[in-house]
Short mmCIF file of C-alpha atoms and ligand atoms in Angstrom, two decimals:
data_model
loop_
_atom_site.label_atom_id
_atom_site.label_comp_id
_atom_site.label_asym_id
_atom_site.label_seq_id
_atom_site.Cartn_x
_atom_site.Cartn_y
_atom_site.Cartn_z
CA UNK W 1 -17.97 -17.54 -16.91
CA UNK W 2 -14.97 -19.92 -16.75
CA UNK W 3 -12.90 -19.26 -14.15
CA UNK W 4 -10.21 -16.67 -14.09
CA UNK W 5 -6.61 -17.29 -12.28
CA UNK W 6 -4.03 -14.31 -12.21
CA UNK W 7 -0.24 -15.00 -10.99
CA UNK W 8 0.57 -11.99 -9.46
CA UNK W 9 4.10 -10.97 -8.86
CA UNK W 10 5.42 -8.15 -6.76
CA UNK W 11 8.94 -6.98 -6.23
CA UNK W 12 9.01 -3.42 -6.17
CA UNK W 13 10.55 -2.62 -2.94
CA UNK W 14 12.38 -5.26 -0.27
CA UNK W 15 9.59 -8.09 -1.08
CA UNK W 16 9.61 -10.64 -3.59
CA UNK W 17 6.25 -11.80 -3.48
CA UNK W 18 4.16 -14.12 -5.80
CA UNK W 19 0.61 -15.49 -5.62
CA UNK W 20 -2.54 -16.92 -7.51
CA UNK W 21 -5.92 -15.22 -7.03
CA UNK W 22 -9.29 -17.00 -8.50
CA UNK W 23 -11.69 -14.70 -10.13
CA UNK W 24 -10.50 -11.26 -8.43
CA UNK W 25 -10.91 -12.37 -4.88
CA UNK W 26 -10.16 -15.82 -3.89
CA UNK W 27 -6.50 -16.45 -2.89
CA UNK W 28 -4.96 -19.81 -3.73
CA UNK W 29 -1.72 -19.20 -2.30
CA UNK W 30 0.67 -16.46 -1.68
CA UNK W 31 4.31 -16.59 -0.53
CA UNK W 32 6.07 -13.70 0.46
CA UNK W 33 9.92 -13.61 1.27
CA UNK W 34 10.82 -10.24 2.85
CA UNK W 35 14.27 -8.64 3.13
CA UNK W 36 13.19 -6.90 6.57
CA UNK W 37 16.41 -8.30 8.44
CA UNK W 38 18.44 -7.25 5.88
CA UNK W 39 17.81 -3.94 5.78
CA UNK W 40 17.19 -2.81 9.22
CA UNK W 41 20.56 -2.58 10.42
CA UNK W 42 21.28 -0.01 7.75
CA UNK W 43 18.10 1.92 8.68
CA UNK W 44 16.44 1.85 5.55
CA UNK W 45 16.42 0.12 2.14
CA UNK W 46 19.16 -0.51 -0.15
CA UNK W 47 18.13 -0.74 -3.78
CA UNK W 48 21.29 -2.75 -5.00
CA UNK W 49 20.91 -5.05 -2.22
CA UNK W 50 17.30 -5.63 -2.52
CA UNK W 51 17.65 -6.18 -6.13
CA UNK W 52 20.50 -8.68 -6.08
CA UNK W 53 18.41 -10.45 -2.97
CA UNK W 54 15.13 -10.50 -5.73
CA UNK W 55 17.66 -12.60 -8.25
CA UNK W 56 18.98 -15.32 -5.81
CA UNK W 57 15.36 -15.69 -3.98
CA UNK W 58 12.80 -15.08 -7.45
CA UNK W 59 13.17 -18.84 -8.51
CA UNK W 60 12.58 -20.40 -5.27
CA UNK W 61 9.58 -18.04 -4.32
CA UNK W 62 8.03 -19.22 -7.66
CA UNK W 63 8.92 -23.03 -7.13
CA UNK W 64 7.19 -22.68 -3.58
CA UNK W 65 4.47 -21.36 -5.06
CA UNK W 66 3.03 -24.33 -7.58
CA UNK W 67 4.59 -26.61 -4.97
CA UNK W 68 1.82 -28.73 -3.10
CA UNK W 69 -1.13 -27.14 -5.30
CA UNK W 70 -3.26 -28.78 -8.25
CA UNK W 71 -2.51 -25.20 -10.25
CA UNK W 72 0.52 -25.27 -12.95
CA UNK W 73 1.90 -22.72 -14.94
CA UNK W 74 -0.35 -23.84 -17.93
CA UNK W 75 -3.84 -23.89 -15.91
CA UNK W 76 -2.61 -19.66 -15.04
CA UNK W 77 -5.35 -17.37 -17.22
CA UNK W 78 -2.72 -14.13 -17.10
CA UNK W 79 0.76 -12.91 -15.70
CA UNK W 80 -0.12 -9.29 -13.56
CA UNK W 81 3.14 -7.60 -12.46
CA UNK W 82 3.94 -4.59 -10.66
CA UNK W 83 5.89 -2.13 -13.27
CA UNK W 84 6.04 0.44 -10.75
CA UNK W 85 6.17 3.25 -9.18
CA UNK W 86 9.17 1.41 -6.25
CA UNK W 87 12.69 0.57 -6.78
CA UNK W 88 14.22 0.30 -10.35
CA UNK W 89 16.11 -2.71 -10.12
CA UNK W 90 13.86 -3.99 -7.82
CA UNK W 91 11.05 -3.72 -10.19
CA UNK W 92 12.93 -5.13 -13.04
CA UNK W 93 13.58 -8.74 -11.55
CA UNK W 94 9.70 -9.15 -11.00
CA UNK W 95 9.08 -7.50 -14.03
CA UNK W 96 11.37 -9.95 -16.46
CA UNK W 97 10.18 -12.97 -14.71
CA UNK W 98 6.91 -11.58 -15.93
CA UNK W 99 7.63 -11.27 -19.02
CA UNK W 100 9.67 -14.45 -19.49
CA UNK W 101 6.60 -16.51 -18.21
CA UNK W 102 4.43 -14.75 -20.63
CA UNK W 103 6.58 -15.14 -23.80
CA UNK W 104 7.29 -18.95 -22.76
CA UNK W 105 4.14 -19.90 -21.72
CA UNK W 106 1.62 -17.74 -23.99
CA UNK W 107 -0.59 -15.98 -21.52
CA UNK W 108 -1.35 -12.08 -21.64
CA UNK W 109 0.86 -9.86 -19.37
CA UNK W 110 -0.80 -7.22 -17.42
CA UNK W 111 0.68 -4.20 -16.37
CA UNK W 112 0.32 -3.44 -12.11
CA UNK W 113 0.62 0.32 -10.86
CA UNK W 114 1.49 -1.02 -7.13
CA UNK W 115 -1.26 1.94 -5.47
CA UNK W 116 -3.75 -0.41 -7.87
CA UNK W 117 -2.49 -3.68 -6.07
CA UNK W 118 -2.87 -1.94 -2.73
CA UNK W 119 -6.32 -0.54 -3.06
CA UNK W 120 -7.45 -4.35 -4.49
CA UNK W 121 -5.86 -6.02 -1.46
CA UNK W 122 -9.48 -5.14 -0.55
CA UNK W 123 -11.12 -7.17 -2.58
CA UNK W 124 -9.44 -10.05 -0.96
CA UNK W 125 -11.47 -8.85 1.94
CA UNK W 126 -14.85 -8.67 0.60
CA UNK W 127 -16.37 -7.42 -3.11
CA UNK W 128 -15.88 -3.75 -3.08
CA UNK W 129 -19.05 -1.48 -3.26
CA UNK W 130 -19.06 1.82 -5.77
CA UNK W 131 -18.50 4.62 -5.54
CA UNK W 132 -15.67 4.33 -2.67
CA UNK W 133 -13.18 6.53 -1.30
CA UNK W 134 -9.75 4.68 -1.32
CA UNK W 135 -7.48 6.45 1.11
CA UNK W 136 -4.19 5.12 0.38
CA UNK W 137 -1.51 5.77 3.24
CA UNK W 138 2.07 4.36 2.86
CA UNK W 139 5.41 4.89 2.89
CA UNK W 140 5.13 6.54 -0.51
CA UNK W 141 1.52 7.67 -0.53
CA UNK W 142 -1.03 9.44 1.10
CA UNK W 143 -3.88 9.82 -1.68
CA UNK W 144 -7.08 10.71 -1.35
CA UNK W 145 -9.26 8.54 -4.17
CA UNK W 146 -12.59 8.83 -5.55
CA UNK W 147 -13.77 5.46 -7.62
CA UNK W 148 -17.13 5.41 -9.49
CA UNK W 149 -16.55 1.73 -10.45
CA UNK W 150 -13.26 -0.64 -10.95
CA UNK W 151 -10.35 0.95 -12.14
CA UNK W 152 -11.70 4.28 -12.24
CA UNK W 153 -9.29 6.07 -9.93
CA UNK W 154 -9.83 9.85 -9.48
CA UNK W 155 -7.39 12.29 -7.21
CA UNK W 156 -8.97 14.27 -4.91
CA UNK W 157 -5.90 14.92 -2.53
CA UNK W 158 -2.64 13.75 -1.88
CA UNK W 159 0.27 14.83 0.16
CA UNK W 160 2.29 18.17 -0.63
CA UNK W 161 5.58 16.39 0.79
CA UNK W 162 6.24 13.70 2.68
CA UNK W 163 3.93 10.34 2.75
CA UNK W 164 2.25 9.53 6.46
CA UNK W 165 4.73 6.29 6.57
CA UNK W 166 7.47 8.12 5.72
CA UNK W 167 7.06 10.76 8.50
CA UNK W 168 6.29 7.69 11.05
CA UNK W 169 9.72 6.25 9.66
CA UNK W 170 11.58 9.64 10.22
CA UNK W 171 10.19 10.27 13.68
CA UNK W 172 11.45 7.19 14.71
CA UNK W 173 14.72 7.33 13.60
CA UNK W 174 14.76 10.43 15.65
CA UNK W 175 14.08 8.84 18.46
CA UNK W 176 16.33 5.92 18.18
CA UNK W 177 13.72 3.34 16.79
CA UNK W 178 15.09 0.52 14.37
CA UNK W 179 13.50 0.83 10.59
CA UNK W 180 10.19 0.67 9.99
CA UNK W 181 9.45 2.72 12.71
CA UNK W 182 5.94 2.73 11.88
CA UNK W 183 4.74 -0.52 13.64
CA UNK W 184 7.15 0.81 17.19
CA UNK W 185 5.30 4.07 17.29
CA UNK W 186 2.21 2.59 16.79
CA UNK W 187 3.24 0.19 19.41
CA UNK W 188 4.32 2.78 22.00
CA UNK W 189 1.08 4.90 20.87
CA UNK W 190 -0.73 2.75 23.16
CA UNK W 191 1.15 2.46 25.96
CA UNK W 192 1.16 6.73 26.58
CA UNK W 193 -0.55 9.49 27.02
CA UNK W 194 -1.22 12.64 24.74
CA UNK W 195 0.93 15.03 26.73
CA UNK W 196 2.97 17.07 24.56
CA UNK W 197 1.64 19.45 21.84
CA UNK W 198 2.04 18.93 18.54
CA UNK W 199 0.45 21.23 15.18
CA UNK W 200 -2.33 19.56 13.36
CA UNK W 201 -0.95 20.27 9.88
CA UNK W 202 -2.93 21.50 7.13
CA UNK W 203 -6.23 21.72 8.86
CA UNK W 204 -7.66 23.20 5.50
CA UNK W 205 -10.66 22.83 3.57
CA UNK W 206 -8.80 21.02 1.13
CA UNK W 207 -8.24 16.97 0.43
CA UNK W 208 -4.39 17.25 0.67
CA UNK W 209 -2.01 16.32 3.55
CA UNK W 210 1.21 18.38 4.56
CA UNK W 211 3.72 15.80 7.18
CA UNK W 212 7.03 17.56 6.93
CA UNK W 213 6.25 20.28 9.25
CA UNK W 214 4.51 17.67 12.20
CA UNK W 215 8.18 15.86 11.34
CA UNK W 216 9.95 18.95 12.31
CA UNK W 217 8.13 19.96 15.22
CA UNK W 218 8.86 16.13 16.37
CA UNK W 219 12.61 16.90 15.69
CA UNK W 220 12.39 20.35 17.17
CA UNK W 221 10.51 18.73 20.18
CA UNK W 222 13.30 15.75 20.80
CA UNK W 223 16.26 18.71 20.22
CA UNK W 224 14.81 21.09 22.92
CA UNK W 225 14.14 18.84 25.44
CA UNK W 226 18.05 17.39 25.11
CA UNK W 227 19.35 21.21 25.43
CA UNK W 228 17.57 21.51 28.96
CA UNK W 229 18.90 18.07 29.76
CA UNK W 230 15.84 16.61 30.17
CA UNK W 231 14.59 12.87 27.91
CA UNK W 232 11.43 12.64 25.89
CA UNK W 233 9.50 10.28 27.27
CA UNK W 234 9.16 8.10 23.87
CA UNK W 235 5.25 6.33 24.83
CA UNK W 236 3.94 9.50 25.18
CA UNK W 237 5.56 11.56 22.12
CA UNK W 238 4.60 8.32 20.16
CA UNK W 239 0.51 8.82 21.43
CA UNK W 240 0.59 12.49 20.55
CA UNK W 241 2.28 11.52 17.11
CA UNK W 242 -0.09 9.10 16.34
CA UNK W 243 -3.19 11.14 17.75
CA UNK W 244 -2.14 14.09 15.19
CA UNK W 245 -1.77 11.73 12.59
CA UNK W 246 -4.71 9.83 12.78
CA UNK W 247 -6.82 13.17 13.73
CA UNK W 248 -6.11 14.92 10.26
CA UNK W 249 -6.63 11.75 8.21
CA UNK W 250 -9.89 10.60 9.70
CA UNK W 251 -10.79 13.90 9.10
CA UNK W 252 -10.23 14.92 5.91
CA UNK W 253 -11.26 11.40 4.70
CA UNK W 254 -14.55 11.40 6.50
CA UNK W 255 -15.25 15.37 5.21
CA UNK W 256 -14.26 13.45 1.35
CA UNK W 257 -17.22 10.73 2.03
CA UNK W 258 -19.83 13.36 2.80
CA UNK W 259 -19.36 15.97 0.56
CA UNK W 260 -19.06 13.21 -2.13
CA UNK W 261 -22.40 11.08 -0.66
CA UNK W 262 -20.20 7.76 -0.78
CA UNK W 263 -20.95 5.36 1.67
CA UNK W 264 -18.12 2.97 1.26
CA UNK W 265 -14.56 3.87 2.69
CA UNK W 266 -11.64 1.03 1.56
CA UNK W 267 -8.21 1.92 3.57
CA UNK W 268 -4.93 0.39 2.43
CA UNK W 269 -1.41 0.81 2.62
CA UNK W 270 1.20 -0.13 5.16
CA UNK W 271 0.01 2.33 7.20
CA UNK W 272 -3.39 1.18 7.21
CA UNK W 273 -2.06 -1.50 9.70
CA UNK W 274 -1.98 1.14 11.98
CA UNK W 275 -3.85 0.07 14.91
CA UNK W 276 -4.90 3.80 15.60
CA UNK W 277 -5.93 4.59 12.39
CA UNK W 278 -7.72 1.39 11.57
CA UNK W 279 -9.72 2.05 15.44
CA UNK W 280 -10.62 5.60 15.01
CA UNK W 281 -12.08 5.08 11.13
CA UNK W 282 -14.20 1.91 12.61
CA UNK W 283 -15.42 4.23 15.43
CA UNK W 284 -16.59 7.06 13.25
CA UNK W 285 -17.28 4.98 10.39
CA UNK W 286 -19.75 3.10 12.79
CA UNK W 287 -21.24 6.34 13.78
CA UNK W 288 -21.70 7.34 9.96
CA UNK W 289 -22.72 4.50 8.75
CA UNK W 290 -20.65 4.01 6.59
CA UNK W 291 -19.11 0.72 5.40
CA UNK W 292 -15.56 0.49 6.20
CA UNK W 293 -13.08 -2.12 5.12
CA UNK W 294 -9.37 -2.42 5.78
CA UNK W 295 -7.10 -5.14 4.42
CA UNK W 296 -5.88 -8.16 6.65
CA UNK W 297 -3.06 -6.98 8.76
CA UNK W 298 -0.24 -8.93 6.68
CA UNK W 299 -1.51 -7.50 3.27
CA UNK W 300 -1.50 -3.84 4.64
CA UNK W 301 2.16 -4.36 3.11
CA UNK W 302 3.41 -5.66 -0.02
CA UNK W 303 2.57 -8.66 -1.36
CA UNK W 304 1.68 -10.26 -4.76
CA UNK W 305 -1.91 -11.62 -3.62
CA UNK W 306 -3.07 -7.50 -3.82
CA UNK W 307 -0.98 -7.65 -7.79
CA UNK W 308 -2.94 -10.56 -8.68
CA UNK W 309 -6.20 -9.11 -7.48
CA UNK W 310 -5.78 -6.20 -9.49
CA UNK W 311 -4.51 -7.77 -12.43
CA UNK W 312 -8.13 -9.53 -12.52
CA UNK W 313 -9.85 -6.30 -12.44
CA UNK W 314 -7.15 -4.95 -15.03
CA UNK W 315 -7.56 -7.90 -16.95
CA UNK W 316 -11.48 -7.10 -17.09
CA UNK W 317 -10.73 -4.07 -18.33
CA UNK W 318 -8.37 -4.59 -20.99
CA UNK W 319 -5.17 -3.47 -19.30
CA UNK W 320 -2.28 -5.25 -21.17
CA UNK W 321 1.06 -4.58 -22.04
CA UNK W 322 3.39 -6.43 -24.61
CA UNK W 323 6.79 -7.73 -23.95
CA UNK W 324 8.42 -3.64 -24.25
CA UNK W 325 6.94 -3.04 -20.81
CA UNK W 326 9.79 -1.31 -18.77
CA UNK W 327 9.87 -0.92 -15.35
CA UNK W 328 9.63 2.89 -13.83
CA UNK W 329 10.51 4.23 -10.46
CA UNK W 330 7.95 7.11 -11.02
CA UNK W 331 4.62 6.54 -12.49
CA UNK W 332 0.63 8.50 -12.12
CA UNK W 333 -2.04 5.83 -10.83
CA UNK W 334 -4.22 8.60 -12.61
CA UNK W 335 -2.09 7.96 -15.77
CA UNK W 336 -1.95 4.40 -15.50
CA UNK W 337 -4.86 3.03 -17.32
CA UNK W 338 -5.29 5.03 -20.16
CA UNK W 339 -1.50 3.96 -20.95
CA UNK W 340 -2.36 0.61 -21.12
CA UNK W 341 -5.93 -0.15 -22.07
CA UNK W 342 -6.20 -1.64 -25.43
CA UNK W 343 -9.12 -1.74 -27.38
CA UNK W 344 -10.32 -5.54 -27.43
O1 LIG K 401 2.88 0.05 1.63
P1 LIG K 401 4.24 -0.15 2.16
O2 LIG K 401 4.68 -1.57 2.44
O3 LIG K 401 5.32 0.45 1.23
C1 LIG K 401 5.05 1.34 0.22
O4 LIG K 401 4.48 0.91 -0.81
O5 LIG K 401 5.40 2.53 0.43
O6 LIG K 401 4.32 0.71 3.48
C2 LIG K 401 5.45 0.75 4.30
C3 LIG K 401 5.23 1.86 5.33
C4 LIG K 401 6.46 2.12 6.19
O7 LIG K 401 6.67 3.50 6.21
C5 LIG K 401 6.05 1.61 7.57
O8 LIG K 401 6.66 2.29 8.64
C6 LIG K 401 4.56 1.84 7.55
O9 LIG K 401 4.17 1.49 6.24
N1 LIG K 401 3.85 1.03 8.55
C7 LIG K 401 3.19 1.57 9.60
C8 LIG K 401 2.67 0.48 10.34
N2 LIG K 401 3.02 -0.68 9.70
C9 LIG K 401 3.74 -0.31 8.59
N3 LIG K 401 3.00 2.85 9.97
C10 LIG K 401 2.29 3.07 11.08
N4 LIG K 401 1.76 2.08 11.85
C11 LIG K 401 1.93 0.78 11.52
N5 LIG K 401 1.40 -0.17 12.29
ZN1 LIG K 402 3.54 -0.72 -1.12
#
């Protein structure tokens, strides 16, 4: 088979990201300018600034990119971009430079859903086996996913409010941590002790995940303990945050595996570079044998390498788009590729 390359590019949030992949799962090279600093002073992101940062930064992320390698624009097989779900405007820088590349230099375009890049930032990793469960635990996400083979993505449970790295965000902010609170609390985690008692929430029989009520029993903690005068200690609410966290995920993922007889587990998602999470599911898959595999730490978050590594299996599939792809904040991953496959 001749060899495949897929420019990736990813801008659906604060990252502008682009990167080649070879074949599905050999990375070329991947740059990745982040708006982090930006941001964090105004505790979160903001869309019109992200968007206008995407316009001045899109050319020079791209020039960086074919600078110093024997790939050119010509040599690419197919344009994958992210379309959405993320930030509107944010989306629609990445997405035009898409389509502008694929208009002026002929190549197909394929169509992302950024869940799709972050479950194939683990075939960067190593070839994934089928069937898999993808857990998928982000700011936006925490999905439950059954996969027979590639780009077969099946729901089995999600969250009924807010995403696992939203709720690590929020708690955070409560206690006076700078934005993303995820990585401090996962930080402090280890540096406390489980003292405090927290709900495990939604300890069901189902696949789904409930977060807002741990959030408010974090708030409710942090607001009763300043009415008797007294300070949370912030190490050891941060280890009995992260234990309930990491308790009801393992377990509901690990209950998925078994009563689905799937031996392979992928994890992905800026939370999976949670250094609990990513512990625990190595300890029990271990124990289960079952084969476990987590992106690289850097590519737990957004980046174009996980775009382009989809886009190969997308591309193997028939995915396309033409140049009336639009960008949407909102989109299914269990929509996604019956909108866009086209019969070869
Ligand atoms: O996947 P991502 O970059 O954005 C979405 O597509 O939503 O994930 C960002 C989320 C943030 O909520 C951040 O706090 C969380 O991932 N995160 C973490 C860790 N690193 C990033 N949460 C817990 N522990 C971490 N180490
Ligand atoms: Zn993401």
């Amino acid at each position: 088979m001749k060899d495949v390359y897929i420019l990736g590019i990813e801008s659906s949030c604060d990252e502008m990201s682009a990167s080649i992949v070879k074949n599905g799962n050999e990375e070329i090279k991947t740059i990745v300018l982040s708006q982090m600093d930006i941001h964090k002073k105004y505790g979160g992101v903001v869309p019109e600034i992200a968007s206008r940062c995407h316009i001045e930064s899109a050319s020079m992320v791209l020039e960086e990119l074919f600078c110093d390698i024997d790939i050119k624009l010509n040599d690419i097989t197919a344009i994958a971009v992210t379309y959405g779900p993320g930030l509107i405007g944010s989306l629609l820088v990445g997405l035009q430079i898409a389509k502008t590349l694929s208009f002026v230099y002929n190549k197909p375009l394929i169509p992302v859903h950024h869940i799709a890049g972050h479950i194939y930032a683990n075939s960067l990793v190593k070839e994934m086996k089928f069937p898999l469960i993808a857990l998928v635990v982000s700011g936006g996400h925490t999905d439950i996913i059954y996969m027979k083979e590639h780009f077969d993505f099946n729901k089995l449970g999600g969250t009924l409010d807010d995403a696992v790295g939203e709720c690590y965000d929020k708690v955070a902010r409560v206690v006076g941590l700078d934005y993303p609170g995820g990585p401090l609390i996962d930080m402090y985690a280890h540096k406390g002790k489980h003292v405090y008692k927290l709900p495990l929430p939604l300890d069901d029989d189902s696949y789904n995940f409930s977060f807002s009520g741990l959030k408010s029993a974090v708030i409710n903690l942090v607001h009763n303990s300043a009415q008797k005068g007294e300070n949370v200690n912030i190490e050891n609410l941060a280890t009995t945050f992260q234990d309930t966290v990491v308790e009801i995920i393992t377990k509901k993922t690990m209950r998925a595996l078994k009563e689905h007889n799937v031996n392979n587990l992928i994890v992905c998602g800026g939370v999976a570079a949670n250094k609990g999470l990513r512990e625990k599911f190595q300890t029990l898959c271990n124990e289960e044998n079952i084969d476990f595999t987590v992106p690289k730490m850097n590519y737990c978050t957004d980046n174009a390498a996980m775009i382009a590594s989809a886009g190969f299996y997308a591309y193997q599939k028939g995915i396309r788009a033409n140049m009336s792809l639009n960008a949407v904040a909102v989109s299914s991953l269990y929509e996604y590729v019956r909108l866009f496959k086209c019969e070869e």
